[in-house]
Tab-separated table of C-alpha atoms in Angstrom:
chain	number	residue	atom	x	y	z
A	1	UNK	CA	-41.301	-9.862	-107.815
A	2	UNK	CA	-41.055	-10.294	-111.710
A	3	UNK	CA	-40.618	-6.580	-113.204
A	4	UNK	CA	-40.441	-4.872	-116.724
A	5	UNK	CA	-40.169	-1.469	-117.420
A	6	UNK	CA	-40.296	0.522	-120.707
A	7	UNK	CA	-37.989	3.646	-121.049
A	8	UNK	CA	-40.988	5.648	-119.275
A	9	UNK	CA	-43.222	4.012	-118.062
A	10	UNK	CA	-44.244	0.611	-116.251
A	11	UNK	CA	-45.721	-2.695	-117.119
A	12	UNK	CA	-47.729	-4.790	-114.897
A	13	UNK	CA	-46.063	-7.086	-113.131
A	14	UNK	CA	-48.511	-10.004	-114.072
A	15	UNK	CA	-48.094	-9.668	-117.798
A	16	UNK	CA	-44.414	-11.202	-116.649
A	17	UNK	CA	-45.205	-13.732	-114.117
A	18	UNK	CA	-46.248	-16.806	-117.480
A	19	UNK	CA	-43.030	-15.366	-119.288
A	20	UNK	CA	-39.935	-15.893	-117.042
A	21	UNK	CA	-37.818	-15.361	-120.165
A	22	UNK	CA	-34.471	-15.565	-118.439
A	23	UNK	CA	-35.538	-18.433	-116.378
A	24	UNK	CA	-35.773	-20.178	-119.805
A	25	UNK	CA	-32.385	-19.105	-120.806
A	26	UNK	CA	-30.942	-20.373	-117.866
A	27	UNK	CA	-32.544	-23.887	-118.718
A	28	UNK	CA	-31.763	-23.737	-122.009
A	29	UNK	CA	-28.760	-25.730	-121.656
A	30	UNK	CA	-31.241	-28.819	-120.492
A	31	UNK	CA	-33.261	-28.932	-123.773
A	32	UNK	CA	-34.163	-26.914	-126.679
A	33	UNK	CA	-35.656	-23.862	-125.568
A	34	UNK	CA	-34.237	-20.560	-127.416
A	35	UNK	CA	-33.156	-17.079	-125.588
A	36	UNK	CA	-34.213	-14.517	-126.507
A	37	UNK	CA	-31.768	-12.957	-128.787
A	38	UNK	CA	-29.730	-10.020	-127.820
A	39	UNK	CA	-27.302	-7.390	-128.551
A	40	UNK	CA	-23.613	-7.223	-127.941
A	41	UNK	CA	-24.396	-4.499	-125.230
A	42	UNK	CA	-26.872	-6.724	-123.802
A	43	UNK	CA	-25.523	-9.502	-123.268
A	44	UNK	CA	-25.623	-11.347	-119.506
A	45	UNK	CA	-22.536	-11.423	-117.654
A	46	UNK	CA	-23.546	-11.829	-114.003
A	47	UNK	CA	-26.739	-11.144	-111.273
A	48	UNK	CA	-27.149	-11.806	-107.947
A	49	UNK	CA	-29.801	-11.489	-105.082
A	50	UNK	CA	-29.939	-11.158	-101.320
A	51	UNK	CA	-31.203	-13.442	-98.968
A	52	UNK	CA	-33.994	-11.005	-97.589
A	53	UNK	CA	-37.469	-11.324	-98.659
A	54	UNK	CA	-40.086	-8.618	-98.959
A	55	UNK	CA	-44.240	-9.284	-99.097
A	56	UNK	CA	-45.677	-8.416	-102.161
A	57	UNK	CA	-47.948	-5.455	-102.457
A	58	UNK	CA	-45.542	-4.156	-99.222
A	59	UNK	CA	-44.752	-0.314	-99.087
A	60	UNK	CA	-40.865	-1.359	-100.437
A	61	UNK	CA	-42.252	-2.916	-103.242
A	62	UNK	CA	-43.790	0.104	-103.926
A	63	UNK	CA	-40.749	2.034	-103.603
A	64	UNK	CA	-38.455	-0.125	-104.961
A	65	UNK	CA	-41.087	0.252	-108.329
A	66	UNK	CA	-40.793	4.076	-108.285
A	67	UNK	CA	-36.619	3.571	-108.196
A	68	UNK	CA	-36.572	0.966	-111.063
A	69	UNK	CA	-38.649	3.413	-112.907
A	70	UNK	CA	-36.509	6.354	-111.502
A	71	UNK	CA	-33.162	4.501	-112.908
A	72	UNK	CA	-34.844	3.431	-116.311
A	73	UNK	CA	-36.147	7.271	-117.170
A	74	UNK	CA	-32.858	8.234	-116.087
A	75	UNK	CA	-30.309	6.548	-118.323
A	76	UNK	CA	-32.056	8.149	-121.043
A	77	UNK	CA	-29.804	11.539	-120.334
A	78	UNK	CA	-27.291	9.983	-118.156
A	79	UNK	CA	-24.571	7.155	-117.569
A	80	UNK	CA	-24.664	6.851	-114.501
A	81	UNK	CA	-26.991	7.788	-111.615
A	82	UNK	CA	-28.352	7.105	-108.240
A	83	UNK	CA	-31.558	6.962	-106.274
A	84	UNK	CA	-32.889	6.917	-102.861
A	85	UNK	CA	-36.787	6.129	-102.653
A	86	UNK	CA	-37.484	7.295	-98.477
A	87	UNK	CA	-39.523	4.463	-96.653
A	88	UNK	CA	-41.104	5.407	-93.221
A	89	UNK	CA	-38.403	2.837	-92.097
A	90	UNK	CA	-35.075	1.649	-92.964
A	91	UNK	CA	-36.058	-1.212	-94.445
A	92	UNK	CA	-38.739	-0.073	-96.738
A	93	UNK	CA	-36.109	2.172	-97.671
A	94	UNK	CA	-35.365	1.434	-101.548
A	95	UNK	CA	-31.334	2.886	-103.131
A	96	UNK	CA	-29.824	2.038	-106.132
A	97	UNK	CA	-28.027	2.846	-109.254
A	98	UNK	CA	-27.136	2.379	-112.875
A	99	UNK	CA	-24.032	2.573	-114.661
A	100	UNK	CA	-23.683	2.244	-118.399
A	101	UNK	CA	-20.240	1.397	-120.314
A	102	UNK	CA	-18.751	4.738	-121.099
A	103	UNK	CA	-18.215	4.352	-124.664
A	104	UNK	CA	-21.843	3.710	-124.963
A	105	UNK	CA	-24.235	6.543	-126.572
A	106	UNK	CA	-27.341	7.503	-124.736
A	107	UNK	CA	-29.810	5.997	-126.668
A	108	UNK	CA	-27.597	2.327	-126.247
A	109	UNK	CA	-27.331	2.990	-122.273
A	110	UNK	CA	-31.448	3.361	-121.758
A	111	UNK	CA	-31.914	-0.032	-123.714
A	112	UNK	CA	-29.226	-1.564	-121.837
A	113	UNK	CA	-30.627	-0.448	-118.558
A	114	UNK	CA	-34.374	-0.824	-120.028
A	115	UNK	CA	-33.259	-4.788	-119.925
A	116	UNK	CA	-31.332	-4.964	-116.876
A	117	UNK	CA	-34.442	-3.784	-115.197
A	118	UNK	CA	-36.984	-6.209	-117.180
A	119	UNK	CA	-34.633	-8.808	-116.005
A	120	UNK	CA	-33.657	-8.328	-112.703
A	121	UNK	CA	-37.220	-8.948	-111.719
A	122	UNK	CA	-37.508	-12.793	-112.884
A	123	UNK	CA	-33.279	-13.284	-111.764
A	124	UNK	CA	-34.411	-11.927	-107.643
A	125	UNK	CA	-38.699	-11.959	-107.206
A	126	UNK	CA	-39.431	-10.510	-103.917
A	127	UNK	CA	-35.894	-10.626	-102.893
A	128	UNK	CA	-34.713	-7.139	-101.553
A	129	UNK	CA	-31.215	-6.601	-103.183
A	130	UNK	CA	-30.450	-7.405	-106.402
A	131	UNK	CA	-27.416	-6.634	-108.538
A	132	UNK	CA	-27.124	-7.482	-112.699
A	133	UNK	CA	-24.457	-7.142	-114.828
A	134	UNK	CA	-24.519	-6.858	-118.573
A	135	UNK	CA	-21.931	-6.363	-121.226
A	136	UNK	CA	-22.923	-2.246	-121.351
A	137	UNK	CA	-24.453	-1.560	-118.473
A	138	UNK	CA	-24.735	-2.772	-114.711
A	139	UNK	CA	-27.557	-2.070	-112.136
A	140	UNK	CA	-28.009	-2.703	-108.497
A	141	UNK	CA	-30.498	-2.315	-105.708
A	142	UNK	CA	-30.958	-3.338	-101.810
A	143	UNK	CA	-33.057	-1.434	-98.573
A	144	UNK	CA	-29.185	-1.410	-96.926
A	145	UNK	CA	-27.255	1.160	-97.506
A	146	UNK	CA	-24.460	0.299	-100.163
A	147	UNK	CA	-23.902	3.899	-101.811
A	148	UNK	CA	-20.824	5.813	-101.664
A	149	UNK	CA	-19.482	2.991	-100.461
A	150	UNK	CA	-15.898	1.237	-101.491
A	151	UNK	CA	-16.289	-2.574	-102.203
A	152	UNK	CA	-13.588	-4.546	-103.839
A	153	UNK	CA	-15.568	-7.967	-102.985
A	154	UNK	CA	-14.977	-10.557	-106.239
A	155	UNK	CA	-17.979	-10.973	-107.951
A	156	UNK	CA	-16.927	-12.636	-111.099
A	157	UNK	CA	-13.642	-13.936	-112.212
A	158	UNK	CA	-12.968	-15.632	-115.960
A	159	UNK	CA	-10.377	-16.565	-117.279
A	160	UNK	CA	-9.513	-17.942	-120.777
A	161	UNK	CA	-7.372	-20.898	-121.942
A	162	UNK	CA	-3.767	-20.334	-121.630
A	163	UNK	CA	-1.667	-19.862	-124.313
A	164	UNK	CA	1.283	-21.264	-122.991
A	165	UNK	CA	4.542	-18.912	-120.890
A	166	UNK	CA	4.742	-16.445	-124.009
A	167	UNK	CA	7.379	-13.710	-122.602
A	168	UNK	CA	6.467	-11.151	-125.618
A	169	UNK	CA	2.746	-11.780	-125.131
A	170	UNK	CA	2.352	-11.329	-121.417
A	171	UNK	CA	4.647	-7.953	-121.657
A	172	UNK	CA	2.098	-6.683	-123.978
A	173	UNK	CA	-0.584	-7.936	-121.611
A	174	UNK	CA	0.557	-6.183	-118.699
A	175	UNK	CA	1.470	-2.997	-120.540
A	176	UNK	CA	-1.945	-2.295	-121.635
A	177	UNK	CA	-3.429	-3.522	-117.930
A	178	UNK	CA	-0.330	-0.584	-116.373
A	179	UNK	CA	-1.655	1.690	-119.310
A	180	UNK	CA	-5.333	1.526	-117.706
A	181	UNK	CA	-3.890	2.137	-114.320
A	182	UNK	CA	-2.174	4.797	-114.967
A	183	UNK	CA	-5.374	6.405	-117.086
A	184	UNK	CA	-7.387	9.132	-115.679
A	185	UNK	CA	-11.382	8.616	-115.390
A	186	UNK	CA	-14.051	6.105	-114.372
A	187	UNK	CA	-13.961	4.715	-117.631
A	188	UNK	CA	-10.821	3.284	-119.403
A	189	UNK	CA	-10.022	1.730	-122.583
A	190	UNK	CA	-6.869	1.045	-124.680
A	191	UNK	CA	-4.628	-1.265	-126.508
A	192	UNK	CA	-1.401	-2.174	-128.234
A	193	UNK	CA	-0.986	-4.720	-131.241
A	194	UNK	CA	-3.362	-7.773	-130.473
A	195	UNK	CA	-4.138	-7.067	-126.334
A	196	UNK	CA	-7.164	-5.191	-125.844
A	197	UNK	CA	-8.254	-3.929	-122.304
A	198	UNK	CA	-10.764	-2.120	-120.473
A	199	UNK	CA	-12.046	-1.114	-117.090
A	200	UNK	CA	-14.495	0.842	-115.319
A	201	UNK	CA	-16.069	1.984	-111.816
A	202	UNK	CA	-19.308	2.947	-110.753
A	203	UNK	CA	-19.700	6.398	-110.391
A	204	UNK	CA	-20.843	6.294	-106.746
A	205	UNK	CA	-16.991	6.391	-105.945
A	206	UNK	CA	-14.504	9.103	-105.428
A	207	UNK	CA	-11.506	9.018	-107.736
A	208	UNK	CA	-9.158	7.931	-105.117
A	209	UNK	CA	-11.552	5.000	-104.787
A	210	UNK	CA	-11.755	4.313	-108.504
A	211	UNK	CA	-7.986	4.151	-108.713
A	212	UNK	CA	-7.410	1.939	-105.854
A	213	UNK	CA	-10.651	-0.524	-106.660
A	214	UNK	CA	-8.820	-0.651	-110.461
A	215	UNK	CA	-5.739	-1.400	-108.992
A	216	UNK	CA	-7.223	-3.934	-106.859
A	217	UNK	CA	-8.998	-5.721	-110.118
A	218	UNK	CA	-5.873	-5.396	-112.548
A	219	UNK	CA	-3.545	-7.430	-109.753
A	220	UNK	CA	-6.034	-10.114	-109.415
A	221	UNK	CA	-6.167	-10.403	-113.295
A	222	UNK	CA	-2.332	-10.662	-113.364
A	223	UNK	CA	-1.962	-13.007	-110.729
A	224	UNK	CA	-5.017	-15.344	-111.337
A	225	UNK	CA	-5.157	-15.605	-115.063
A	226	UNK	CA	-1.306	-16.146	-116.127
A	227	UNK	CA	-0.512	-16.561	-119.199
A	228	UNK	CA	-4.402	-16.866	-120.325
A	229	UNK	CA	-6.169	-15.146	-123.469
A	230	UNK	CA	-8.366	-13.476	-122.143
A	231	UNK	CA	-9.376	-12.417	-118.492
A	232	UNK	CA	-12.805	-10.709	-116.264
A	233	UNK	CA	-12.310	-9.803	-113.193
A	234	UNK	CA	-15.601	-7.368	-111.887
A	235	UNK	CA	-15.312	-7.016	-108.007
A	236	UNK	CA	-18.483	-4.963	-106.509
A	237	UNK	CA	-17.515	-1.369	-107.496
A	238	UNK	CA	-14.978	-1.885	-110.633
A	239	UNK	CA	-13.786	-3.990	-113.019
A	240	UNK	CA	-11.109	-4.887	-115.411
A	241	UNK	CA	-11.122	-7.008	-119.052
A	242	UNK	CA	-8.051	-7.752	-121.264
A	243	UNK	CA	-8.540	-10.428	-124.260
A	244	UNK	CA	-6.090	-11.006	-127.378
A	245	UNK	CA	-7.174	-12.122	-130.972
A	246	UNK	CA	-6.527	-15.756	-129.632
A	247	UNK	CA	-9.279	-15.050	-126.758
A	248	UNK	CA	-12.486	-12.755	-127.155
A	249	UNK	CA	-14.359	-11.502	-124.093
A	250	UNK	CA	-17.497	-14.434	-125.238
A	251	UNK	CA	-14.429	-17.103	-124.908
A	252	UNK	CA	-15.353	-20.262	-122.662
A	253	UNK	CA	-14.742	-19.652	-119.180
A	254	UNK	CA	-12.455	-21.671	-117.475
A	255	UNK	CA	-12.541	-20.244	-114.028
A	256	UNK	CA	-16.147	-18.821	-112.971
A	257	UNK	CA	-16.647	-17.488	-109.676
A	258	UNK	CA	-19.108	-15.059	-108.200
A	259	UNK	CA	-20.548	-13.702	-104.922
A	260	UNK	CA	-23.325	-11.509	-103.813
A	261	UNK	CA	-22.268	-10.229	-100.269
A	262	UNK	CA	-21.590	-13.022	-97.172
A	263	UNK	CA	-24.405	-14.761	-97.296
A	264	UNK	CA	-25.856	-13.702	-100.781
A	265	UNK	CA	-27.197	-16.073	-103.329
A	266	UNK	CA	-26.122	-16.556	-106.528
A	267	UNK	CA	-29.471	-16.790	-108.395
A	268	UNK	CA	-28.619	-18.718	-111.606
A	269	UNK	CA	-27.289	-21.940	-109.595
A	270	UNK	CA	-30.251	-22.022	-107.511
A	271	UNK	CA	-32.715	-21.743	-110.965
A	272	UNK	CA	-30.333	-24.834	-112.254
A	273	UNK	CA	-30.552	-27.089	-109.054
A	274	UNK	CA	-34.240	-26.427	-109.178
A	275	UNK	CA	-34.890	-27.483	-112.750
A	276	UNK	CA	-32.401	-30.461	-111.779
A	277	UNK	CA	-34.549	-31.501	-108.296
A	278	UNK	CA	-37.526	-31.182	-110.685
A	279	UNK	CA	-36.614	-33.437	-113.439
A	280	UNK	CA	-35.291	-36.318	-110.741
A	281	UNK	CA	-39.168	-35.907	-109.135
A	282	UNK	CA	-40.705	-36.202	-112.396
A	283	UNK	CA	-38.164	-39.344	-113.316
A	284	UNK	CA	-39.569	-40.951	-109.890
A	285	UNK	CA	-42.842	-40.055	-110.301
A	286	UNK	CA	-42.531	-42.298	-113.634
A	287	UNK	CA	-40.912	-44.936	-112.421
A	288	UNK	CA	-43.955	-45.015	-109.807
A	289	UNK	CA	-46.734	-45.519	-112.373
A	290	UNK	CA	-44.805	-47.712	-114.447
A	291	UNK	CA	-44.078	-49.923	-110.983
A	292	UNK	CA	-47.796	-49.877	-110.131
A	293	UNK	CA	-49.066	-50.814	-113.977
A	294	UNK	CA	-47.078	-53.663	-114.059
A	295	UNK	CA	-48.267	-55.839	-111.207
């Protein structure tokens, strides 16, 4: 299903399906092609996609159209919100949410949702669940229920080069990561001298939940990042960021991980092993003619 909405209303599907705009991002590191550009808030940090297929013109395609649109109209008075779209079964049953960066205005969080949406669509066509994460704003949708529901799975994990066992610097570090703990709120953001750090849950959770899914985020960054510049760590429901003037959050990655549920796909590897199965066909189909001209 490739998808694009405008803040209120929606655009064919089939103006999209010649386009695949992130699908050329993706390849970009193969050849020449520019992305698209995009703002700070916008830019891509992770999507994924289930497994389970639905049939196009199907009644949850239809539903899961009217909660896109639902989401996208939404974030234009709101930073965070949920919908369920009612399918005479389960599975045509359509839920999901947004959740914008809370230091965002309102006007920033409907065109960072605006493009989650438009892009969600080319990242998971005709898959059923779909989650996509972007530097302001994150969205997620699936015909299982998933709402209200604590999930401290690891979706993404990055972390920068180290700067060597620097005593002063990791205090300050973990300071500013206990400071964000110990913060009140879904949102959080602080920082001391050259350590900056932030963290946020979706909104779907209670603020026991919040607290222990933050908790759960800022270990992991101590313990798997070290001594590094700069470190992500988003599980399903929360995440946490810390970076230093030596290490932005744009850094190169040195650890990249990410999951989609048990069996879920990660959707940019797949798009990559495609384009890489494709160009070794093409090389063979070459070296085919050329084989056959010569004799």
């Amino acid at each position: 299903m490739l998808i694009s909405f405008s803040p209120f209303s929606l655009i064919p599907m089939a103006s999209l399906r010649n386009t695949l705009p992130l699908f050329l991002c993706l390849l970009a590191a193969t050849g020449p092609l520019p992305c698209p550009a995009t703002s700070a808030t916008d830019t891509f940090v992770y999507g994924g996609c289930s497994q389970q297929k639905f049939s196009p013109a199907s009644p949850y395609e239809s539903n899961l159209n009217s909660l896109l649109t639902s989401l996208v109209n939404s974030a234009t008075y709101s930073s965070y919100n949920n919908f369920t779209i009612m399918g005479s079964s389960s599975s045509d049953t359509a839920r999901g949410l947004f959740q914008c960066r809370g230091d965002l205005s309102m006007p920033d969080c409907a065109t960072c949702v605006t493009r989650a949406v438009s892009q969600v669509g080319p990242l998971c066509p005709y898959t059923c669940g779909g989650a996509l994460q972007l530097a302001g704003c994150y969205i997620k949708y699936d015909n299982v229920s998933f709402l209200g529901q604590e999930d401290k799975t690891v979706v993404l994990k990055k972390c920068g080069p180290s700067e060597g066992y620097n005593t002063e610097g990791i205090s300050r570090r973990d300071a500013v990561l206990t400071e964000l703990l110990g913060g009140g709120g879904y949102f959080r953001a602080g920082g001391s001298s050259d350590v900056q750090g932030m963290g946020q849950c979706v909104g779907d959770l209670t603020v026991s939940e919040c607290q222990d899914c933050l908790g759960t985020a800022i270990g992991r960054l101590k313990n798997d990042c070290g001594t590094a510049v700069f470190g992500d760590m988003f599980l399903t429901k929360c995440y946490a960021r810390y970076s230093t003037d030596g290490g932005k959050y744009n850094a190169k990655s040195h650890n990249y991980k990410t999951n989609y549920g048990g069996e879920r796909t990660f959707a940019i590897i797949i798009g990559l092993l495609a384009a890489v199965v494709l160009l070794i066909i093409f090389l063979l189909f070459l070296r085919g003619v050329c084989s056959r001209g010569g004799k």
